[in-house]
Short mmCIF file of C-alpha atoms in Angstrom, two decimals:
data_model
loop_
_atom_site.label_atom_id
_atom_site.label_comp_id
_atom_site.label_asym_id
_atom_site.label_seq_id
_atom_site.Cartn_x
_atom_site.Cartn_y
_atom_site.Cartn_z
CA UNK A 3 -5.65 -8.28 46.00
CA UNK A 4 -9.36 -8.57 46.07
CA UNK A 5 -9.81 -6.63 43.20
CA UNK A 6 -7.59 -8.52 41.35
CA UNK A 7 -8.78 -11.78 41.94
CA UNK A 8 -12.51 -10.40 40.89
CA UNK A 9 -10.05 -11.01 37.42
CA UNK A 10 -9.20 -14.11 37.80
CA UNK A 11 -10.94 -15.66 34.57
CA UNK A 12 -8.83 -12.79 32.39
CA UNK A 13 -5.75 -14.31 32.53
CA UNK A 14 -4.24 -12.00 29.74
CA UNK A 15 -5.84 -8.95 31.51
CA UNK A 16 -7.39 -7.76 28.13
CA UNK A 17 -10.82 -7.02 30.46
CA UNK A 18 -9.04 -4.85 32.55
CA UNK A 19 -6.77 -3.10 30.28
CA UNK A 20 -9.79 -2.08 28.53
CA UNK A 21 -11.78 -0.72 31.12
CA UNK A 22 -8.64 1.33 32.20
CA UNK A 23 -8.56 2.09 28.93
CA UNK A 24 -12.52 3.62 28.88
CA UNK A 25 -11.34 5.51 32.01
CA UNK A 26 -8.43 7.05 31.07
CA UNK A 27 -10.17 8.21 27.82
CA UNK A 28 -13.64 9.16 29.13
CA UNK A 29 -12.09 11.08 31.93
CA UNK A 30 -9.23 13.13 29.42
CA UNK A 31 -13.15 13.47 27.12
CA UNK A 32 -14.30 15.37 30.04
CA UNK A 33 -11.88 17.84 30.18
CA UNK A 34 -11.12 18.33 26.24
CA UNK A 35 -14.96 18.94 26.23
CA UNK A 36 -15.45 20.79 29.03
CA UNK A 37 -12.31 23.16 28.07
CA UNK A 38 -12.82 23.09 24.58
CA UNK A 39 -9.22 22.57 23.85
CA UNK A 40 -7.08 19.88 22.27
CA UNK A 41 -4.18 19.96 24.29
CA UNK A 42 -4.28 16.57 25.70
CA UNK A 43 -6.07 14.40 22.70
CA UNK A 44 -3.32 13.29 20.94
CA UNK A 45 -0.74 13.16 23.98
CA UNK A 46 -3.86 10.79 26.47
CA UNK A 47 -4.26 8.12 23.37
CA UNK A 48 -0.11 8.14 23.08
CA UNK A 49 -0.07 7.50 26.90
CA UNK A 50 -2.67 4.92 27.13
CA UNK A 51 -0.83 2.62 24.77
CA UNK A 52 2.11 2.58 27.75
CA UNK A 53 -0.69 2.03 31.15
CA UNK A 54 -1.72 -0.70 28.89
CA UNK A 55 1.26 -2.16 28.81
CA UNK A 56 2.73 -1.90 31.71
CA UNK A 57 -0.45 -3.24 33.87
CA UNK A 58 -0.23 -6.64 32.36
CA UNK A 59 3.80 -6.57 32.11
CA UNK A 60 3.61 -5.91 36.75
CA UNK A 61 0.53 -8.32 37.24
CA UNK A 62 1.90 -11.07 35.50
CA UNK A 63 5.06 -11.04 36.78
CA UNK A 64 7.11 -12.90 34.93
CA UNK A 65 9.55 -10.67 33.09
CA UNK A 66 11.06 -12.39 30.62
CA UNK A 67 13.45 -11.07 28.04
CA UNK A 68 11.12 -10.79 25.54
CA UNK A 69 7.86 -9.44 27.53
CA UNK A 70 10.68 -6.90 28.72
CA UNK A 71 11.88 -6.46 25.40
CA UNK A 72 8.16 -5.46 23.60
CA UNK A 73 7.41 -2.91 27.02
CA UNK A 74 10.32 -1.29 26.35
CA UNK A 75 9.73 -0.86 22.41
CA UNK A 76 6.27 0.31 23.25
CA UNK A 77 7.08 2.62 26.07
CA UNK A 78 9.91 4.10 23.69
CA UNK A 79 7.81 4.40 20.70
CA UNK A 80 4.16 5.67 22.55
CA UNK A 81 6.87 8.08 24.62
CA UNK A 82 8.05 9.63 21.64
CA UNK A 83 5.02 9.97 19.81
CA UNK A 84 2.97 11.30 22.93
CA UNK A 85 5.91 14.11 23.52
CA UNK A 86 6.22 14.98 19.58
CA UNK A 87 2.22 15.27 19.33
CA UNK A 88 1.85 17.50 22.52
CA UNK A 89 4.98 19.91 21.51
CA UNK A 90 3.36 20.18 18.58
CA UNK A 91 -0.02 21.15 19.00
CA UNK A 92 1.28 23.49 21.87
CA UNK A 93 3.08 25.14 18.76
CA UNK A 94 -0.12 25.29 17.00
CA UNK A 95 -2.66 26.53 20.02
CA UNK A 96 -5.09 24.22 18.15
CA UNK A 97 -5.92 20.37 15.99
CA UNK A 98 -7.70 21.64 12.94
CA UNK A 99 -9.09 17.88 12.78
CA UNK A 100 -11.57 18.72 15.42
CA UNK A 101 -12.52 22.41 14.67
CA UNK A 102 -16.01 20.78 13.33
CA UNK A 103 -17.19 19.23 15.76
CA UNK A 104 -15.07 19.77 18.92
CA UNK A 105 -18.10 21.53 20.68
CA UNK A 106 -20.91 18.99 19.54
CA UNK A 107 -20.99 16.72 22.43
CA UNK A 108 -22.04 13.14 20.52
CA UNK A 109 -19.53 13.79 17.20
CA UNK A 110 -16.75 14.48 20.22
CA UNK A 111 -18.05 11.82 22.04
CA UNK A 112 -17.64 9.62 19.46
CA UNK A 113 -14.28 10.47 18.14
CA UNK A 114 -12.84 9.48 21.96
CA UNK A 115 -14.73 6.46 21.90
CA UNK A 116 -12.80 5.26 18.36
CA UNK A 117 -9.97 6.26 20.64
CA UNK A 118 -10.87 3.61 22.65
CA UNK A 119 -10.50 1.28 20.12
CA UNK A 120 -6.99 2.71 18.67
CA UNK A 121 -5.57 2.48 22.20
CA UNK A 122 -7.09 -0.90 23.23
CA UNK A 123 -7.05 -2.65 20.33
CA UNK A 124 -3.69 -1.87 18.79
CA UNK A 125 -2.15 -3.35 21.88
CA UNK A 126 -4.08 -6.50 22.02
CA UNK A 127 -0.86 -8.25 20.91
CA UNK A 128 1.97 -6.84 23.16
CA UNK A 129 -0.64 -7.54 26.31
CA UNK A 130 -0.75 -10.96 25.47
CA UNK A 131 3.07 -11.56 25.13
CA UNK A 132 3.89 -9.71 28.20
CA UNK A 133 1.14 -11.68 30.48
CA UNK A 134 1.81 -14.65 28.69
CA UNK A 135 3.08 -17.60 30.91
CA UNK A 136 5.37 -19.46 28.48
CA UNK A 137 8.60 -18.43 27.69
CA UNK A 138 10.54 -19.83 24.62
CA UNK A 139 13.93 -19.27 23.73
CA UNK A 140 14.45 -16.31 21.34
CA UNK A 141 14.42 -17.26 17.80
CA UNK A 142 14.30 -16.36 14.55
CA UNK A 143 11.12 -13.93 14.88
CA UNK A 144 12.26 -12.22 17.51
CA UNK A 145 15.09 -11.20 16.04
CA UNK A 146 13.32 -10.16 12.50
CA UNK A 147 11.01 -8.38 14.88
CA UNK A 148 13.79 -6.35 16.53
CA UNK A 149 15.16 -5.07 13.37
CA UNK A 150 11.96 -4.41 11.48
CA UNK A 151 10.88 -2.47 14.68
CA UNK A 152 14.19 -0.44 14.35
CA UNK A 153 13.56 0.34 11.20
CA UNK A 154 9.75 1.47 11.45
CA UNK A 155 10.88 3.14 14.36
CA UNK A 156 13.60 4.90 12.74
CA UNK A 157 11.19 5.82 9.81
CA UNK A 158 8.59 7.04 11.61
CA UNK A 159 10.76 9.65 13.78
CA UNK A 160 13.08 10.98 11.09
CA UNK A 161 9.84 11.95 8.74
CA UNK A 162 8.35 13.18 11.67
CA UNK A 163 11.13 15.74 11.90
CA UNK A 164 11.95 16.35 8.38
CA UNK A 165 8.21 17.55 8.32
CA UNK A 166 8.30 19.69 11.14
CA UNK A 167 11.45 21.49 9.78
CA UNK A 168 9.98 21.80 6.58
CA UNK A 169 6.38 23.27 7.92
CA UNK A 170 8.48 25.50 10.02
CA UNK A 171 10.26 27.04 7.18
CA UNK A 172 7.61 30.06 6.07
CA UNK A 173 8.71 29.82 2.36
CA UNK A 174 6.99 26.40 2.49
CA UNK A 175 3.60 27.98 3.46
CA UNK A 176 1.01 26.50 1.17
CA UNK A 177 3.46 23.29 -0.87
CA UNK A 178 3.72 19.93 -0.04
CA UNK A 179 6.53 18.39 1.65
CA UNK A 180 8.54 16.32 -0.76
CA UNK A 181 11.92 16.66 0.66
CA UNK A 182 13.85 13.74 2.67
CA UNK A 183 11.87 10.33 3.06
CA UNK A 184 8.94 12.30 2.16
CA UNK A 185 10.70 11.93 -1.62
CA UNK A 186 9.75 8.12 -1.59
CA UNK A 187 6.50 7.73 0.70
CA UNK A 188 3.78 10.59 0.20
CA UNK A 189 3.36 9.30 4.37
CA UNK A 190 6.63 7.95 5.40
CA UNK A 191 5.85 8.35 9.24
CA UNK A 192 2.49 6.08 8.71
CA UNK A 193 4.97 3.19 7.24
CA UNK A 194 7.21 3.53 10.41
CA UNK A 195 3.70 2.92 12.94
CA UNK A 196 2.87 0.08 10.58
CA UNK A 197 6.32 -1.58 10.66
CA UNK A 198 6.15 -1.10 13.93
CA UNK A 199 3.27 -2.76 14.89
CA UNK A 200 3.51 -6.17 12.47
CA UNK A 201 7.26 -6.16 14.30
CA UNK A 202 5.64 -6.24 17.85
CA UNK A 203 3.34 -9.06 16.21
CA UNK A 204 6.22 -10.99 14.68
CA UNK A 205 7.99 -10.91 18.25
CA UNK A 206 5.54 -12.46 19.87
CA UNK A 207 4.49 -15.51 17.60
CA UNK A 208 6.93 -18.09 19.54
CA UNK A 209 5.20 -17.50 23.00
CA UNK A 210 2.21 -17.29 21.25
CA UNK A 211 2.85 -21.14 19.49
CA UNK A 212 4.30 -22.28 22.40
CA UNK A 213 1.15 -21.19 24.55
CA UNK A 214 -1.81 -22.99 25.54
CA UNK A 215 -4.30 -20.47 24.48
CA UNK A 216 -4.34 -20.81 20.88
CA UNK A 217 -6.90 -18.19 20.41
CA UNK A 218 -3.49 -16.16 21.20
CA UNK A 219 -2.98 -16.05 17.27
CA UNK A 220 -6.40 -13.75 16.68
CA UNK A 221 -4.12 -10.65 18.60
CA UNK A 222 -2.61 -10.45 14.61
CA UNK A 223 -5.88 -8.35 14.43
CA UNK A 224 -3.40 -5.34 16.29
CA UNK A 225 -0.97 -4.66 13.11
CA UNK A 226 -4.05 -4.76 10.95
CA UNK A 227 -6.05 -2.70 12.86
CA UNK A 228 -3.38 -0.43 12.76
CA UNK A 229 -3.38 -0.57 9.07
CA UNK A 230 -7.37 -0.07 8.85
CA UNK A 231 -7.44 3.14 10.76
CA UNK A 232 -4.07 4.47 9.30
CA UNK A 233 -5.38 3.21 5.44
CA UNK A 234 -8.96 3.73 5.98
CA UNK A 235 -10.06 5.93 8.49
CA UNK A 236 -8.34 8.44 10.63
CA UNK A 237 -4.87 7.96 8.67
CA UNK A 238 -4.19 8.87 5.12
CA UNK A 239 -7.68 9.62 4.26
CA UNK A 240 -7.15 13.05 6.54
CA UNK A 241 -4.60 14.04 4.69
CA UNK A 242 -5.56 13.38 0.92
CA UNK A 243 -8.88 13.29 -1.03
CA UNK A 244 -10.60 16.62 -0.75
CA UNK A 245 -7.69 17.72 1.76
CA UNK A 246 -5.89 17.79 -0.77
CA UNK A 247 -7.95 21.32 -2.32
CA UNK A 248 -5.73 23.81 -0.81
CA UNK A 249 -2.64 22.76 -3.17
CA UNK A 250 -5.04 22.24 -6.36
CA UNK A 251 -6.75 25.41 -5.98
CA UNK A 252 -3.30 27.25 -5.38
CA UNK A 253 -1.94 27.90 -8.98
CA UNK A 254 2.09 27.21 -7.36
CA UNK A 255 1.18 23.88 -5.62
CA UNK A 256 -0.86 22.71 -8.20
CA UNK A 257 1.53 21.29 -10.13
CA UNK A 258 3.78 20.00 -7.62
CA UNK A 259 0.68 18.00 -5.95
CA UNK A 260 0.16 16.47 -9.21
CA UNK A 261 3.73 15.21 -9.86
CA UNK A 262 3.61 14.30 -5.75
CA UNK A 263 0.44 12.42 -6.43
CA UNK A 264 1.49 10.51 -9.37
CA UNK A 265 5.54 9.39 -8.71
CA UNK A 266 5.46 9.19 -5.31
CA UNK A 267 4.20 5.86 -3.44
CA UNK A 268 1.21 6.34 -0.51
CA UNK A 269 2.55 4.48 1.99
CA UNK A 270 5.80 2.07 0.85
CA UNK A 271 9.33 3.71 0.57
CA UNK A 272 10.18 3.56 -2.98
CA UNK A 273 12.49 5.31 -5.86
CA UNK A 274 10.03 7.59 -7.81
CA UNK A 275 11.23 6.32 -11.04
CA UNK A 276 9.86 3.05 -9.86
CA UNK A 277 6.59 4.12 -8.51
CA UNK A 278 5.83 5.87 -11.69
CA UNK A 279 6.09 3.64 -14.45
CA UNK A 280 3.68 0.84 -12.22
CA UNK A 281 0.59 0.30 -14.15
CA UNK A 282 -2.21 1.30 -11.77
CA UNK A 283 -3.58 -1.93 -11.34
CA UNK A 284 -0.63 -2.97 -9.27
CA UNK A 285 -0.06 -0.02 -7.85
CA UNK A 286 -4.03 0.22 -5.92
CA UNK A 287 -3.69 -3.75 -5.67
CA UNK A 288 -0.22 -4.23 -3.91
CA UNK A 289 1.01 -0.40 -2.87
CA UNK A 290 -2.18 1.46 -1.29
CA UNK A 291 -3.11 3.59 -4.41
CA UNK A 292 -6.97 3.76 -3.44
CA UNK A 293 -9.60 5.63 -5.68
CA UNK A 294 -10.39 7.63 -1.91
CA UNK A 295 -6.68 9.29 -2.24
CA UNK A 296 -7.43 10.91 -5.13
CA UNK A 297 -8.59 14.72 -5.41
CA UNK A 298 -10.43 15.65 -8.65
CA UNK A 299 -9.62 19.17 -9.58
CA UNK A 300 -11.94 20.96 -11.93
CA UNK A 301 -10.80 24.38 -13.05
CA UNK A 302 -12.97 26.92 -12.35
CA UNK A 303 -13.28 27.72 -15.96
CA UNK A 304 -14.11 24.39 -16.81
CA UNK A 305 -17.84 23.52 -18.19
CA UNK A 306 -18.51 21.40 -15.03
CA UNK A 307 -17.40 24.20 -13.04
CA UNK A 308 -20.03 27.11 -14.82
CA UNK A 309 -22.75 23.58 -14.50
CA UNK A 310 -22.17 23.59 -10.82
CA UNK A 311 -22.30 27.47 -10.62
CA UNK A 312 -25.50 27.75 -12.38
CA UNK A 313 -27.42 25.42 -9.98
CA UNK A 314 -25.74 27.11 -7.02
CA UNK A 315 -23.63 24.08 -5.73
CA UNK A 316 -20.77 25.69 -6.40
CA UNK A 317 -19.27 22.31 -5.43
CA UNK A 318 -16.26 22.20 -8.34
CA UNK A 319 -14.08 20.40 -6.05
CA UNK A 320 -16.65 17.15 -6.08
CA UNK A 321 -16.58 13.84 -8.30
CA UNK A 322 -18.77 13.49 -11.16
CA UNK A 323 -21.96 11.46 -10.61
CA UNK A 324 -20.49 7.67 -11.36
CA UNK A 325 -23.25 6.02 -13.14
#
């Protein structure tokens, strides 16, 4: 009791989520490190997002149908995603993403504190709502909330597994998927986590009007952080740009990641036929299309290519110098 009480002035527990949250992650840092293995990355950040949750959800004590309702949606959804990441990189041995840097102690360092922040930060919102101390009726919101998260939900699990099948399949070694929802969204299952996030967000606007902590409205900055990293940082930009080499420098894939790049919609669900007749302006304005997704393939036998070769760069792959 005493050591709750030396909380008393964080009445929404976001103090002490987040310095579970440092623990958790330093600790699961220590042993990555000191192992050298991956094994629990992916499936620790999953699992934080549920401690942080449920901390709030027992101190507060409360329980209302709606703080019930977002702790279950995040339980289900962090569950699922923290048992679909650790069966698969237990399939793998290995996360490619950290074969870099995984033994340099500040890069690794680093990428657990931004985990930190992911884990933390993208719950910001469903800690206030289930430590909150009003409780409105359900409304309108809630119940827009409940189906969008059903939906993003849905999305995000069924590309999950489409992709897994089709990775699994060796005469797929080496294309890009483009099969299922993969067909509309070059990252379907990056939708589903946004969907689910703004739906968690639109859930809890009533308690947070009818509460007296107005600041309550600033936890919107959970869905968008969600977007940033999934948009900006350790999202889509890990899996296009100059990821993208492997299928341009492979005469099969090459053309198939060209027609993938230019029908198919980054992020938004969408018929291809759509997508591809979008002037460009709308499509990096409204639908995600950034410059940073693109992957500028210069044929070896190409005059850039011989340029680069000559002054021992080598470096065909890169972007012309922009003036």
């Amino acid at each position: 009791m005493a050591a709750i009480e030396a909380f008393a002035f964080d009445t929404h527990y976001f103090f002490l989520t987040f310095l579970v949250t440092c623990a958790v992650q330093y600790t699961c840092f220590a042993i990555a490190y000191g192992l050298q293995f991956d094994k629990i990355t992916d499936l620790s950040g999953a699992s934080n997002f549920v401690i942080n949750i449920i901390i709030p959800l027992i101190l507060a004590n409360t329980y209302f149908e709606r703080q019930v309702l977002v702790t279950v949606f995040i339980v289900v959804t962090r569950l699922y995603l923290a048992g679909f990441l650790f069966y698969r990189v237990l399939q793998r041995k290995s996360d490619t993403r950290f074969d870099t840097f995984r033994s340099n102690f500040l890069y690794y360092f680093g990428f657990w504190t931004g985990q930190i922040l992911w884990c933390w930060g993208s719950t910001l919102n469903g800690i206030f709502v289930v430590s909150e101390k009003e409780n409105p009726s359900l409304g309108p919101t809630d119940f827009i909330g409940i189906v969008l998260f059903a939906l993003g939900f849905i999305c995000q699990v069924v590309s999950d597994v489409q992709k897994y099948i089709f990775r699994a399949n060796p005469a797929n070694r080496g294309i890009p998927c483009t099969t299922g929802l993969w067909a509309y969204s070059r990252h379907p299952n990056y939708f589903g986590e946004m969907v689910i996030w703004w739906a968690i967000f639109l859930m809890s606007a009533r308690a947070i009007h009818e509460s007296t902590d107005t600041w309550g409205w600033a936890t919107v900055v959970s869905p968008i952080w969600t977007m940033i990293l999934l948009l900006f940082l350790s999202g889509i930009p890990y899996a296009e740009g100059a990821n993208l080499k492997r299928y341009f420098e492979n005469p099969t894939s090459r053309p198939m990641i060209e027609a993938y790049q230019r029908d198919v919609s980054p992020v938004i669900p969408m018929p291809q036929v759509v997508y591809r007749n979008l002037p460009m302006i709308v499509k990096q304005v409204f639908l995600f299309e950034f410059p940073m997704y693109e992957y500028h393939y210069v044929p070896p036998d190409s005059t850039a290519a011989q340029a680069a070769a000559a002054n021992g760069s080598g470096k065909t792959d890169q972007q012309p110098d922009q003036a």
